[in-house]
Amino acid sequence: MFYPSRPTGSDTERLTGVVAADAGRAPFPVVVLLPGINVPGDSYRWLAVLLAGRGFVVVTPELVGELFGGSHGVTPGIDLDACGPGAYGTRATTPLIGAVLGSLAEPAPASPLAGLLDLERVVVGGHSAGGTVALQSAAHVPGLRGVFTYGAHTLVAAVLGHPPGTVLPVGAPVPVLLMSGEHDGVIAASTDRYAAADAGVDPDPVARTFHEALADADGAHAWVRIAGADHFTLCDPVDATSARAFLEAPGEDGDRAVDGARALVGRLVAAFCASAVLPGRPAPTDPAGPTDPVAPEDPAEPTEPTEYDETTEYDEYDALLARPHPRLLHVRRR
């Protein structure tokens, strides 16, 4: 769990390593970030730290449980029965979100965040399978204000009993940001699971999720496809010994392109979360200074500083999608 802090230099802080929360910025909205299959939570630390600097408390849970076929590993806690015909929509497809929020509702008295959380302002995000269950479970999350995903979709595996090519709907009336990479080897290698209904159907599961799983929301929903990004761009570091990173082909521009894409993802997520929980209010400033999450070495991004005190979160998010940014291959809103 990552949170905005303000070091005091106290003996307690020195002896325990526990730094006090910056109570002046509370109550803190909460972001729950669900992992992909066999992706350790530390792979998302960079994004959690970035969001904590923008005033959010971020939880990166790591659950070890049963995967497909009886194997075990890191999982977002997929409830396959809840995904089946007749059951989908009646409950969350993962118990992990509820478990995390339930734990946050009853923090230990000595917790630095006791009394400082706002569980009426919750954003759920997810990578890969974590993003899928975030979308599927959104209608069952109390206090939810928005959902963001990377490399995720709701096209359901045919073995679960749905008709071939079924896209499960996202039932929550909150803004959704779908992000996908230009070179997603994992999604490309998994399409045979979903048995598309006919040859005329769009083969991109993320595109189909945007067009078929979401209801029109006056532009509040967005799908962006990011140049130079792959399935694990959201992860830093990428653990090549687990998950399915071996399915990714090296991009033509190498690590530089991936780093630039990751920086843009961070900026998009931070702007989306702020817009979702505090629409129309002045953008929060980081006590460390008005830093721009986009890497300064990214040649596609202007280098002038961002004047956060003259914008709102909605302005920041909307501007990223309206330009569009040179690294965004596709921007769709509905």
PDB file of N, CA, C and O in Angstrom, residues 103-173:
ATOM      1  N   SER A 103     -10.733  -4.694   4.018  1.00  0.00           N
ATOM      2  CA  SER A 103      -9.587  -4.505   4.903  1.00  0.00           C
ATOM      3  C   SER A 103      -9.295  -3.030   5.135  1.00  0.00           C
ATOM      4  O   SER A 103      -8.993  -2.604   6.249  1.00  0.00           O
ATOM      5  N   LEU A 104      -9.419  -2.230   4.083  1.00  0.00           N
ATOM      6  CA  LEU A 104      -9.169  -0.798   4.224  1.00  0.00           C
ATOM      7  C   LEU A 104     -10.218  -0.114   5.099  1.00  0.00           C
ATOM      8  O   LEU A 104      -9.937   0.900   5.743  1.00  0.00           O
ATOM      9  N   ALA A 105     -11.417  -0.671   5.119  1.00  0.00           N
ATOM     10  CA  ALA A 105     -12.489  -0.068   5.921  1.00  0.00           C
ATOM     11  C   ALA A 105     -12.265  -0.247   7.412  1.00  0.00           C
ATOM     12  O   ALA A 105     -12.845   0.479   8.221  1.00  0.00           O
ATOM     13  N   GLU A 106     -11.419  -1.215   7.779  1.00  0.00           N
ATOM     14  CA  GLU A 106     -11.139  -1.475   9.189  1.00  0.00           C
ATOM     15  C   GLU A 106      -9.622  -1.529   9.424  1.00  0.00           C
ATOM     16  O   GLU A 106      -9.071  -2.576   9.761  1.00  0.00           O
ATOM     17  N   PRO A 107      -8.934  -0.408   9.243  1.00  0.00           N
ATOM     18  CA  PRO A 107      -7.480  -0.420   9.415  1.00  0.00           C
ATOM     19  C   PRO A 107      -7.093  -0.583  10.882  1.00  0.00           C
ATOM     20  O   PRO A 107      -7.877  -0.268  11.787  1.00  0.00           O
ATOM     21  N   ALA A 108      -5.911  -1.087  11.108  1.00  0.00           N
ATOM     22  CA  ALA A 108      -5.409  -1.194  12.477  1.00  0.00           C
ATOM     23  C   ALA A 108      -5.287   0.202  13.076  1.00  0.00           C
ATOM     24  O   ALA A 108      -4.972   1.163  12.368  1.00  0.00           O
ATOM     25  N   PRO A 109      -5.539   0.344  14.383  1.00  0.00           N
ATOM     26  CA  PRO A 109      -5.469   1.671  15.001  1.00  0.00           C
ATOM     27  C   PRO A 109      -4.125   2.370  14.788  1.00  0.00           C
ATOM     28  O   PRO A 109      -4.065   3.599  14.703  1.00  0.00           O
ATOM     29  N   ALA A 110      -3.053   1.583  14.688  1.00  0.00           N
ATOM     30  CA  ALA A 110      -1.726   2.181  14.526  1.00  0.00           C
ATOM     31  C   ALA A 110      -1.388   2.475  13.067  1.00  0.00           C
ATOM     32  O   ALA A 110      -0.314   2.998  12.774  1.00  0.00           O
ATOM     33  N   SER A 111      -2.279   2.163  12.156  1.00  0.00           N
ATOM     34  CA  SER A 111      -2.010   2.408  10.748  1.00  0.00           C
ATOM     35  C   SER A 111      -1.830   3.895  10.487  1.00  0.00           C
ATOM     36  O   SER A 111      -2.600   4.725  11.003  1.00  0.00           O
ATOM     37  N   PRO A 112      -0.845   4.286   9.676  1.00  0.00           N
ATOM     38  CA  PRO A 112      -0.692   5.705   9.354  1.00  0.00           C
ATOM     39  C   PRO A 112      -1.852   6.265   8.552  1.00  0.00           C
ATOM     40  O   PRO A 112      -1.969   7.486   8.409  1.00  0.00           O
ATOM     41  N   LEU A 113      -2.728   5.382   8.050  1.00  0.00           N
ATOM     42  CA  LEU A 113      -3.853   5.834   7.251  1.00  0.00           C
ATOM     43  C   LEU A 113      -5.192   5.739   7.981  1.00  0.00           C
ATOM     44  O   LEU A 113      -6.237   5.984   7.390  1.00  0.00           O
ATOM     45  N   ALA A 114      -5.171   5.396   9.262  1.00  0.00           N
ATOM     46  CA  ALA A 114      -6.412   5.284  10.029  1.00  0.00           C
ATOM     47  C   ALA A 114      -7.168   6.612   9.997  1.00  0.00           C
ATOM     48  O   ALA A 114      -6.636   7.662  10.361  1.00  0.00           O
ATOM     49  N   GLY A 115      -8.424   6.558   9.537  1.00  0.00           N
ATOM     50  CA  GLY A 115      -9.268   7.743   9.484  1.00  0.00           C
ATOM     51  C   GLY A 115      -8.992   8.674   8.326  1.00  0.00           C
ATOM     52  O   GLY A 115      -9.603   9.741   8.243  1.00  0.00           O
ATOM     53  N   LEU A 116      -8.102   8.297   7.412  1.00  0.00           N
ATOM     54  CA  LEU A 116      -7.698   9.209   6.340  1.00  0.00           C
ATOM     55  C   LEU A 116      -8.132   8.749   4.949  1.00  0.00           C
ATOM     56  O   LEU A 116      -7.820   9.411   3.961  1.00  0.00           O
ATOM     57  N   LEU A 117      -8.831   7.616   4.850  1.00  0.00           N
ATOM     58  CA  LEU A 117      -9.226   7.087   3.548  1.00  0.00           C
ATOM     59  C   LEU A 117     -10.654   7.477   3.192  1.00  0.00           C
ATOM     60  O   LEU A 117     -11.523   7.541   4.058  1.00  0.00           O
ATOM     61  N   ASP A 118     -10.878   7.735   1.917  1.00  0.00           N
ATOM     62  CA  ASP A 118     -12.218   8.033   1.420  1.00  0.00           C
ATOM     63  C   ASP A 118     -12.660   6.887   0.524  1.00  0.00           C
ATOM     64  O   ASP A 118     -12.337   6.847  -0.670  1.00  0.00           O
ATOM     65  N   LEU A 119     -13.379   5.938   1.088  1.00  0.00           N
ATOM     66  CA  LEU A 119     -13.814   4.770   0.338  1.00  0.00           C
ATOM     67  C   LEU A 119     -15.069   5.028  -0.488  1.00  0.00           C
ATOM     68  O   LEU A 119     -15.618   4.099  -1.093  1.00  0.00           O
ATOM     69  N   GLU A 120     -15.501   6.275  -0.540  1.00  0.00           N
ATOM     70  CA  GLU A 120     -16.558   6.669  -1.465  1.00  0.00           C
ATOM     71  C   GLU A 120     -15.968   7.170  -2.778  1.00  0.00           C
ATOM     72  O   GLU A 120     -16.699   7.525  -3.705  1.00  0.00           O
ATOM     73  N   ARG A 121     -14.643   7.219  -2.852  1.00  0.00           N
ATOM     74  CA  ARG A 121     -13.957   7.616  -4.089  1.00  0.00           C
ATOM     75  C   ARG A 121     -12.911   6.543  -4.401  1.00  0.00           C
ATOM     76  O   ARG A 121     -11.769   6.628  -3.955  1.00  0.00           O
ATOM     77  N   VAL A 122     -13.336   5.552  -5.157  1.00  0.00           N
ATOM     78  CA  VAL A 122     -12.502   4.389  -5.458  1.00  0.00           C
ATOM     79  C   VAL A 122     -12.342   4.263  -6.966  1.00  0.00           C
ATOM     80  O   VAL A 122     -13.318   4.409  -7.710  1.00  0.00           O
ATOM     81  N   VAL A 123     -11.124   4.007  -7.399  1.00  0.00           N
ATOM     82  CA  VAL A 123     -10.837   3.668  -8.796  1.00  0.00           C
ATOM     83  C   VAL A 123     -10.220   2.280  -8.798  1.00  0.00           C
ATOM     84  O   VAL A 123      -9.339   1.988  -7.986  1.00  0.00           O
ATOM     85  N   VAL A 124     -10.677   1.427  -9.683  1.00  0.00           N
ATOM     86  CA  VAL A 124     -10.101   0.084  -9.825  1.00  0.00           C
ATOM     87  C   VAL A 124      -9.397   0.008 -11.170  1.00  0.00           C
ATOM     88  O   VAL A 124      -9.969   0.385 -12.207  1.00  0.00           O
ATOM     89  N   GLY A 125      -8.151  -0.452 -11.141  1.00  0.00           N
ATOM     90  CA  GLY A 125      -7.388  -0.640 -12.362  1.00  0.00           C
ATOM     91  C   GLY A 125      -6.892  -2.064 -12.441  1.00  0.00           C
ATOM     92  O   GLY A 125      -6.910  -2.805 -11.452  1.00  0.00           O
ATOM     93  N   GLY A 126      -6.453  -2.462 -13.617  1.00  0.00           N
ATOM     94  CA  GLY A 126      -5.946  -3.815 -13.750  1.00  0.00           C
ATOM     95  C   GLY A 126      -5.158  -4.008 -15.020  1.00  0.00           C
ATOM     96  O   GLY A 126      -5.370  -3.329 -16.033  1.00  0.00           O
ATOM     97  N   HIS A 127      -4.241  -4.951 -14.942  1.00  0.00           N
ATOM     98  CA  HIS A 127      -3.410  -5.323 -16.084  1.00  0.00           C
ATOM     99  C   HIS A 127      -3.780  -6.725 -16.532  1.00  0.00           C
ATOM    100  O   HIS A 127      -3.907  -7.622 -15.700  1.00  0.00           O
ATOM    101  N   SER A 128      -3.975  -6.914 -17.831  1.00  0.00           N
ATOM    102  CA  SER A 128      -4.219  -8.237 -18.387  1.00  0.00           C
ATOM    103  C   SER A 128      -5.440  -8.867 -17.707  1.00  0.00           C
ATOM    104  O   SER A 128      -6.512  -8.268 -17.672  1.00  0.00           O
ATOM    105  N   ALA A 129      -5.296 -10.056 -17.129  1.00  0.00           N
ATOM    106  CA  ALA A 129      -6.433 -10.705 -16.465  1.00  0.00           C
ATOM    107  C   ALA A 129      -6.970  -9.864 -15.318  1.00  0.00           C
ATOM    108  O   ALA A 129      -8.171  -9.893 -15.020  1.00  0.00           O
ATOM    109  N   GLY A 130      -6.087  -9.101 -14.667  1.00  0.00           N
ATOM    110  CA  GLY A 130      -6.545  -8.202 -13.610  1.00  0.00           C
ATOM    111  C   GLY A 130      -7.456  -7.123 -14.143  1.00  0.00           C
ATOM    112  O   GLY A 130      -8.421  -6.716 -13.485  1.00  0.00           O
ATOM    113  N   GLY A 131      -7.165  -6.633 -15.351  1.00  0.00           N
ATOM    114  CA  GLY A 131      -8.046  -5.661 -15.977  1.00  0.00           C
ATOM    115  C   GLY A 131      -9.368  -6.266 -16.386  1.00  0.00           C
ATOM    116  O   GLY A 131     -10.424  -5.625 -16.286  1.00  0.00           O
ATOM    117  N   THR A 132      -9.331  -7.520 -16.832  1.00  0.00           N
ATOM    118  CA  THR A 132     -10.571  -8.189 -17.222  1.00  0.00           C
ATOM    119  C   THR A 132     -11.524  -8.308 -16.043  1.00  0.00           C
ATOM    120  O   THR A 132     -12.716  -7.966 -16.147  1.00  0.00           O
ATOM    121  N   VAL A 133     -11.037  -8.782 -14.897  1.00  0.00           N
ATOM    122  CA  VAL A 133     -11.948  -8.925 -13.751  1.00  0.00           C
ATOM    123  C   VAL A 133     -12.341  -7.565 -13.186  1.00  0.00           C
ATOM    124  O   VAL A 133     -13.420  -7.427 -12.603  1.00  0.00           O
ATOM    125  N   ALA A 134     -11.491  -6.549 -13.363  1.00  0.00           N
ATOM    126  CA  ALA A 134     -11.877  -5.201 -12.946  1.00  0.00           C
ATOM    127  C   ALA A 134     -13.088  -4.724 -13.742  1.00  0.00           C
ATOM    128  O   ALA A 134     -14.045  -4.170 -13.179  1.00  0.00           O
ATOM    129  N   LEU A 135     -13.066  -4.943 -15.055  1.00  0.00           N
ATOM    130  CA  LEU A 135     -14.194  -4.561 -15.895  1.00  0.00           C
ATOM    131  C   LEU A 135     -15.437  -5.385 -15.570  1.00  0.00           C
ATOM    132  O   LEU A 135     -16.543  -4.851 -15.451  1.00  0.00           O
ATOM    133  N   GLN A 136     -15.252  -6.683 -15.407  1.00  0.00           N
ATOM    134  CA  GLN A 136     -16.383  -7.568 -15.146  1.00  0.00           C
ATOM    135  C   GLN A 136     -17.026  -7.313 -13.783  1.00  0.00           C
ATOM    136  O   GLN A 136     -18.224  -7.541 -13.606  1.00  0.00           O
ATOM    137  N   SER A 137     -16.226  -6.856 -12.823  1.00  0.00           N
ATOM    138  CA  SER A 137     -16.694  -6.707 -11.445  1.00  0.00           C
ATOM    139  C   SER A 137     -17.116  -5.288 -11.104  1.00  0.00           C
ATOM    140  O   SER A 137     -17.584  -5.028  -9.986  1.00  0.00           O
ATOM    141  N   ALA A 138     -16.958  -4.368 -12.040  1.00  0.00           N
ATOM    142  CA  ALA A 138     -17.136  -2.955 -11.732  1.00  0.00           C
ATOM    143  C   ALA A 138     -18.497  -2.632 -11.126  1.00  0.00           C
ATOM    144  O   ALA A 138     -18.606  -1.782 -10.228  1.00  0.00           O
ATOM    145  N   ALA A 139     -19.535  -3.311 -11.591  1.00  0.00           N
ATOM    146  CA  ALA A 139     -20.880  -3.003 -11.097  1.00  0.00           C
ATOM    147  C   ALA A 139     -21.078  -3.392  -9.640  1.00  0.00           C
ATOM    148  O   ALA A 139     -22.084  -3.011  -9.035  1.00  0.00           O
ATOM    149  N   HIS A 140     -20.126  -4.118  -9.060  1.00  0.00           N
ATOM    150  CA  HIS A 140     -20.272  -4.623  -7.688  1.00  0.00           C
ATOM    151  C   HIS A 140     -19.262  -4.004  -6.726  1.00  0.00           C
ATOM    152  O   HIS A 140     -19.051  -4.537  -5.639  1.00  0.00           O
ATOM    153  N   VAL A 141     -18.657  -2.881  -7.115  1.00  0.00           N
ATOM    154  CA  VAL A 141     -17.650  -2.221  -6.277  1.00  0.00           C
ATOM    155  C   VAL A 141     -18.257  -0.972  -5.648  1.00  0.00           C
ATOM    156  O   VAL A 141     -18.579  -0.009  -6.353  1.00  0.00           O
ATOM    157  N   PRO A 142     -18.418  -0.941  -4.327  1.00  0.00           N
ATOM    158  CA  PRO A 142     -18.979   0.253  -3.685  1.00  0.00           C
ATOM    159  C   PRO A 142     -18.025   1.432  -3.801  1.00  0.00           C
ATOM    160  O   PRO A 142     -16.804   1.280  -3.711  1.00  0.00           O
ATOM    161  N   GLY A 143     -18.589   2.618  -4.007  1.00  0.00           N
ATOM    162  CA  GLY A 143     -17.782   3.829  -4.075  1.00  0.00           C
ATOM    163  C   GLY A 143     -17.011   3.989  -5.361  1.00  0.00           C
ATOM    164  O   GLY A 143     -16.165   4.889  -5.466  1.00  0.00           O
ATOM    165  N   LEU A 144     -17.278   3.153  -6.368  1.00  0.00           N
ATOM    166  CA  LEU A 144     -16.476   3.183  -7.592  1.00  0.00           C
ATOM    167  C   LEU A 144     -16.731   4.460  -8.383  1.00  0.00           C
ATOM    168  O   LEU A 144     -17.869   4.852  -8.614  1.00  0.00           O
ATOM    169  N   ARG A 145     -15.628   5.090  -8.835  1.00  0.00           N
ATOM    170  CA  ARG A 145     -15.717   6.293  -9.669  1.00  0.00           C
ATOM    171  C   ARG A 145     -15.147   6.088 -11.069  1.00  0.00           C
ATOM    172  O   ARG A 145     -15.400   6.918 -11.947  1.00  0.00           O
ATOM    173  N   GLY A 146     -14.356   5.030 -11.274  1.00  0.00           N
ATOM    174  CA  GLY A 146     -13.784   4.814 -12.591  1.00  0.00           C
ATOM    175  C   GLY A 146     -13.008   3.512 -12.643  1.00  0.00           C
ATOM    176  O   GLY A 146     -12.653   2.930 -11.612  1.00  0.00           O
ATOM    177  N   VAL A 147     -12.770   3.032 -13.881  1.00  0.00           N
ATOM    178  CA  VAL A 147     -11.997   1.805 -14.110  1.00  0.00           C
ATOM    179  C   VAL A 147     -10.993   2.082 -15.230  1.00  0.00           C
ATOM    180  O   VAL A 147     -11.365   2.631 -16.271  1.00  0.00           O
ATOM    181  N   PHE A 148      -9.734   1.700 -15.008  1.00  0.00           N
ATOM    182  CA  PHE A 148      -8.751   1.763 -16.087  1.00  0.00           C
ATOM    183  C   PHE A 148      -8.098   0.400 -16.241  1.00  0.00           C
ATOM    184  O   PHE A 148      -7.910  -0.326 -15.267  1.00  0.00           O
ATOM    185  N   THR A 149      -7.789   0.037 -17.479  1.00  0.00           N
ATOM    186  CA  THR A 149      -7.162  -1.252 -17.732  1.00  0.00           C
ATOM    187  C   THR A 149      -6.083  -1.108 -18.788  1.00  0.00           C
ATOM    188  O   THR A 149      -6.114  -0.196 -19.627  1.00  0.00           O
ATOM    189  N   TYR A 150      -5.142  -2.049 -18.738  1.00  0.00           N
ATOM    190  CA  TYR A 150      -4.101  -2.119 -19.763  1.00  0.00           C
ATOM    191  C   TYR A 150      -4.014  -3.568 -20.249  1.00  0.00           C
ATOM    192  O   TYR A 150      -3.871  -4.494 -19.446  1.00  0.00           O
ATOM    193  N   GLY A 151      -4.102  -3.756 -21.567  1.00  0.00           N
ATOM    194  CA  GLY A 151      -4.002  -5.105 -22.130  1.00  0.00           C
ATOM    195  C   GLY A 151      -5.093  -6.035 -21.652  1.00  0.00           C
ATOM    196  O   GLY A 151      -4.836  -7.209 -21.381  1.00  0.00           O
ATOM    197  N   ALA A 152      -6.322  -5.533 -21.543  1.00  0.00           N
ATOM    198  CA  ALA A 152      -7.430  -6.323 -20.988  1.00  0.00           C
ATOM    199  C   ALA A 152      -8.676  -6.142 -21.836  1.00  0.00           C
ATOM    200  O   ALA A 152      -8.866  -5.124 -22.510  1.00  0.00           O
ATOM    201  N   HIS A 153      -9.560  -7.143 -21.772  1.00  0.00           N
ATOM    202  CA  HIS A 153     -10.806  -7.111 -22.524  1.00  0.00           C
ATOM    203  C   HIS A 153     -11.806  -8.044 -21.843  1.00  0.00           C
ATOM    204  O   HIS A 153     -11.466  -8.747 -20.882  1.00  0.00           O
ATOM    205  N   THR A 154     -13.054  -8.046 -22.326  1.00  0.00           N
ATOM    206  CA  THR A 154     -14.082  -8.916 -21.733  1.00  0.00           C
ATOM    207  C   THR A 154     -14.597  -9.958 -22.714  1.00  0.00           C
ATOM    208  O   THR A 154     -15.665 -10.536 -22.492  1.00  0.00           O
ATOM    209  N   LEU A 155     -13.851 -10.207 -23.782  1.00  0.00           N
ATOM    210  CA  LEU A 155     -14.199 -11.330 -24.650  1.00  0.00           C
ATOM    211  C   LEU A 155     -13.985 -12.613 -23.859  1.00  0.00           C
ATOM    212  O   LEU A 155     -12.916 -12.833 -23.301  1.00  0.00           O
ATOM    213  N   VAL A 156     -15.005 -13.469 -23.778  1.00  0.00           N
ATOM    214  CA  VAL A 156     -14.973 -14.587 -22.843  1.00  0.00           C
ATOM    215  C   VAL A 156     -14.577 -15.873 -23.557  1.00  0.00           C
ATOM    216  O   VAL A 156     -14.956 -16.116 -24.709  1.00  0.00           O
ATOM    217  N   ALA A 157     -13.781 -16.690 -22.866  1.00  0.00           N
ATOM    218  CA  ALA A 157     -13.335 -17.961 -23.428  1.00  0.00           C
ATOM    219  C   ALA A 157     -14.537 -18.855 -23.728  1.00  0.00           C
ATOM    220  O   ALA A 157     -15.458 -18.992 -22.920  1.00  0.00           O
ATOM    221  N   ALA A 158     -14.513 -19.497 -24.893  1.00  0.00           N
ATOM    222  CA  ALA A 158     -15.641 -20.311 -25.336  1.00  0.00           C
ATOM    223  C   ALA A 158     -15.911 -21.483 -24.406  1.00  0.00           C
ATOM    224  O   ALA A 158     -17.048 -21.953 -24.295  1.00  0.00           O
ATOM    225  N   VAL A 159     -14.899 -21.969 -23.702  1.00  0.00           N
ATOM    226  CA  VAL A 159     -15.077 -23.147 -22.845  1.00  0.00           C
ATOM    227  C   VAL A 159     -15.978 -22.861 -21.650  1.00  0.00           C
ATOM    228  O   VAL A 159     -16.435 -23.795 -20.985  1.00  0.00           O
ATOM    229  N   LEU A 160     -16.251 -21.589 -21.364  1.00  0.00           N
ATOM    230  CA  LEU A 160     -17.104 -21.260 -20.225  1.00  0.00           C
ATOM    231  C   LEU A 160     -18.589 -21.378 -20.557  1.00  0.00           C
ATOM    232  O   LEU A 160     -19.433 -21.188 -19.679  1.00  0.00           O
ATOM    233  N   GLY A 161     -18.915 -21.683 -21.814  1.00  0.00           N
ATOM    234  CA  GLY A 161     -20.303 -21.970 -22.148  1.00  0.00           C
ATOM    235  C   GLY A 161     -21.051 -20.879 -22.876  1.00  0.00           C
ATOM    236  O   GLY A 161     -22.215 -21.077 -23.244  1.00  0.00           O
ATOM    237  N   HIS A 162     -20.436 -19.721 -23.087  1.00  0.00           N
ATOM    238  CA  HIS A 162     -21.096 -18.657 -23.838  1.00  0.00           C
ATOM    239  C   HIS A 162     -21.013 -18.946 -25.337  1.00  0.00           C
ATOM    240  O   HIS A 162     -20.127 -19.680 -25.791  1.00  0.00           O
ATOM    241  N   PRO A 163     -21.892 -18.369 -26.136  1.00  0.00           N
ATOM    242  CA  PRO A 163     -21.773 -18.506 -27.591  1.00  0.00           C
ATOM    243  C   PRO A 163     -20.417 -17.994 -28.076  1.00  0.00           C
ATOM    244  O   PRO A 163     -19.841 -17.091 -27.460  1.00  0.00           O
ATOM    245  N   PRO A 164     -19.881 -18.533 -29.138  1.00  0.00           N
ATOM    246  CA  PRO A 164     -18.577 -18.095 -29.648  1.00  0.00           C
ATOM    247  C   PRO A 164     -18.531 -16.590 -29.888  1.00  0.00           C
ATOM    248  O   PRO A 164     -19.482 -15.996 -30.409  1.00  0.00           O
ATOM    249  N   GLY A 165     -17.436 -15.981 -29.494  1.00  0.00           N
ATOM    250  CA  GLY A 165     -17.241 -14.557 -29.731  1.00  0.00           C
ATOM    251  C   GLY A 165     -17.997 -13.644 -28.793  1.00  0.00           C
ATOM    252  O   GLY A 165     -18.113 -12.442 -29.055  1.00  0.00           O
ATOM    253  N   THR A 166     -18.494 -14.149 -27.659  1.00  0.00           N
ATOM    254  CA  THR A 166     -19.273 -13.325 -26.733  1.00  0.00           C
ATOM    255  C   THR A 166     -18.387 -12.301 -26.023  1.00  0.00           C
ATOM    256  O   THR A 166     -17.324 -12.630 -25.502  1.00  0.00           O
ATOM    257  N   VAL A 167     -18.844 -11.057 -26.005  1.00  0.00           N
ATOM    258  CA  VAL A 167     -18.203  -9.984 -25.242  1.00  0.00           C
ATOM    259  C   VAL A 167     -19.097  -9.686 -24.048  1.00  0.00           C
ATOM    260  O   VAL A 167     -20.256  -9.292 -24.215  1.00  0.00           O
ATOM    261  N   LEU A 168     -18.583  -9.895 -22.838  1.00  0.00           N
ATOM    262  CA  LEU A 168     -19.380  -9.649 -21.639  1.00  0.00           C
ATOM    263  C   LEU A 168     -19.490  -8.147 -21.371  1.00  0.00           C
ATOM    264  O   LEU A 168     -18.497  -7.421 -21.452  1.00  0.00           O
ATOM    265  N   PRO A 169     -20.676  -7.662 -21.039  1.00  0.00           N
ATOM    266  CA  PRO A 169     -20.860  -6.221 -20.839  1.00  0.00           C
ATOM    267  C   PRO A 169     -20.250  -5.726 -19.535  1.00  0.00           C
ATOM    268  O   PRO A 169     -20.114  -6.467 -18.563  1.00  0.00           O
ATOM    269  N   VAL A 170     -19.886  -4.446 -19.551  1.00  0.00           N
ATOM    270  CA  VAL A 170     -19.419  -3.760 -18.340  1.00  0.00           C
ATOM    271  C   VAL A 170     -20.608  -2.991 -17.791  1.00  0.00           C
ATOM    272  O   VAL A 170     -21.103  -2.058 -18.429  1.00  0.00           O
ATOM    273  N   GLY A 171     -21.074  -3.369 -16.614  1.00  0.00           N
ATOM    274  CA  GLY A 171     -22.346  -2.855 -16.135  1.00  0.00           C
ATOM    275  C   GLY A 171     -22.294  -1.595 -15.307  1.00  0.00           C
ATOM    276  O   GLY A 171     -23.343  -1.018 -15.012  1.00  0.00           O
ATOM    277  N   ALA A 172     -21.113  -1.143 -14.901  1.00  0.00           N
ATOM    278  CA  ALA A 172     -21.045   0.008 -13.994  1.00  0.00           C
ATOM    279  C   ALA A 172     -21.149   1.321 -14.756  1.00  0.00           C
ATOM    280  O   ALA A 172     -20.497   1.495 -15.790  1.00  0.00           O
ATOM    281  N   PRO A 173     -21.950   2.274 -14.272  1.00  0.00           N
ATOM    282  CA  PRO A 173     -22.101   3.569 -14.942  1.00  0.00           C
ATOM    283  C   PRO A 173     -20.998   4.542 -14.546  1.00  0.00           C
ATOM    284  O   PRO A 173     -21.254   5.642 -14.033  1.00  0.00           O
TER     285      PRO A 173
END
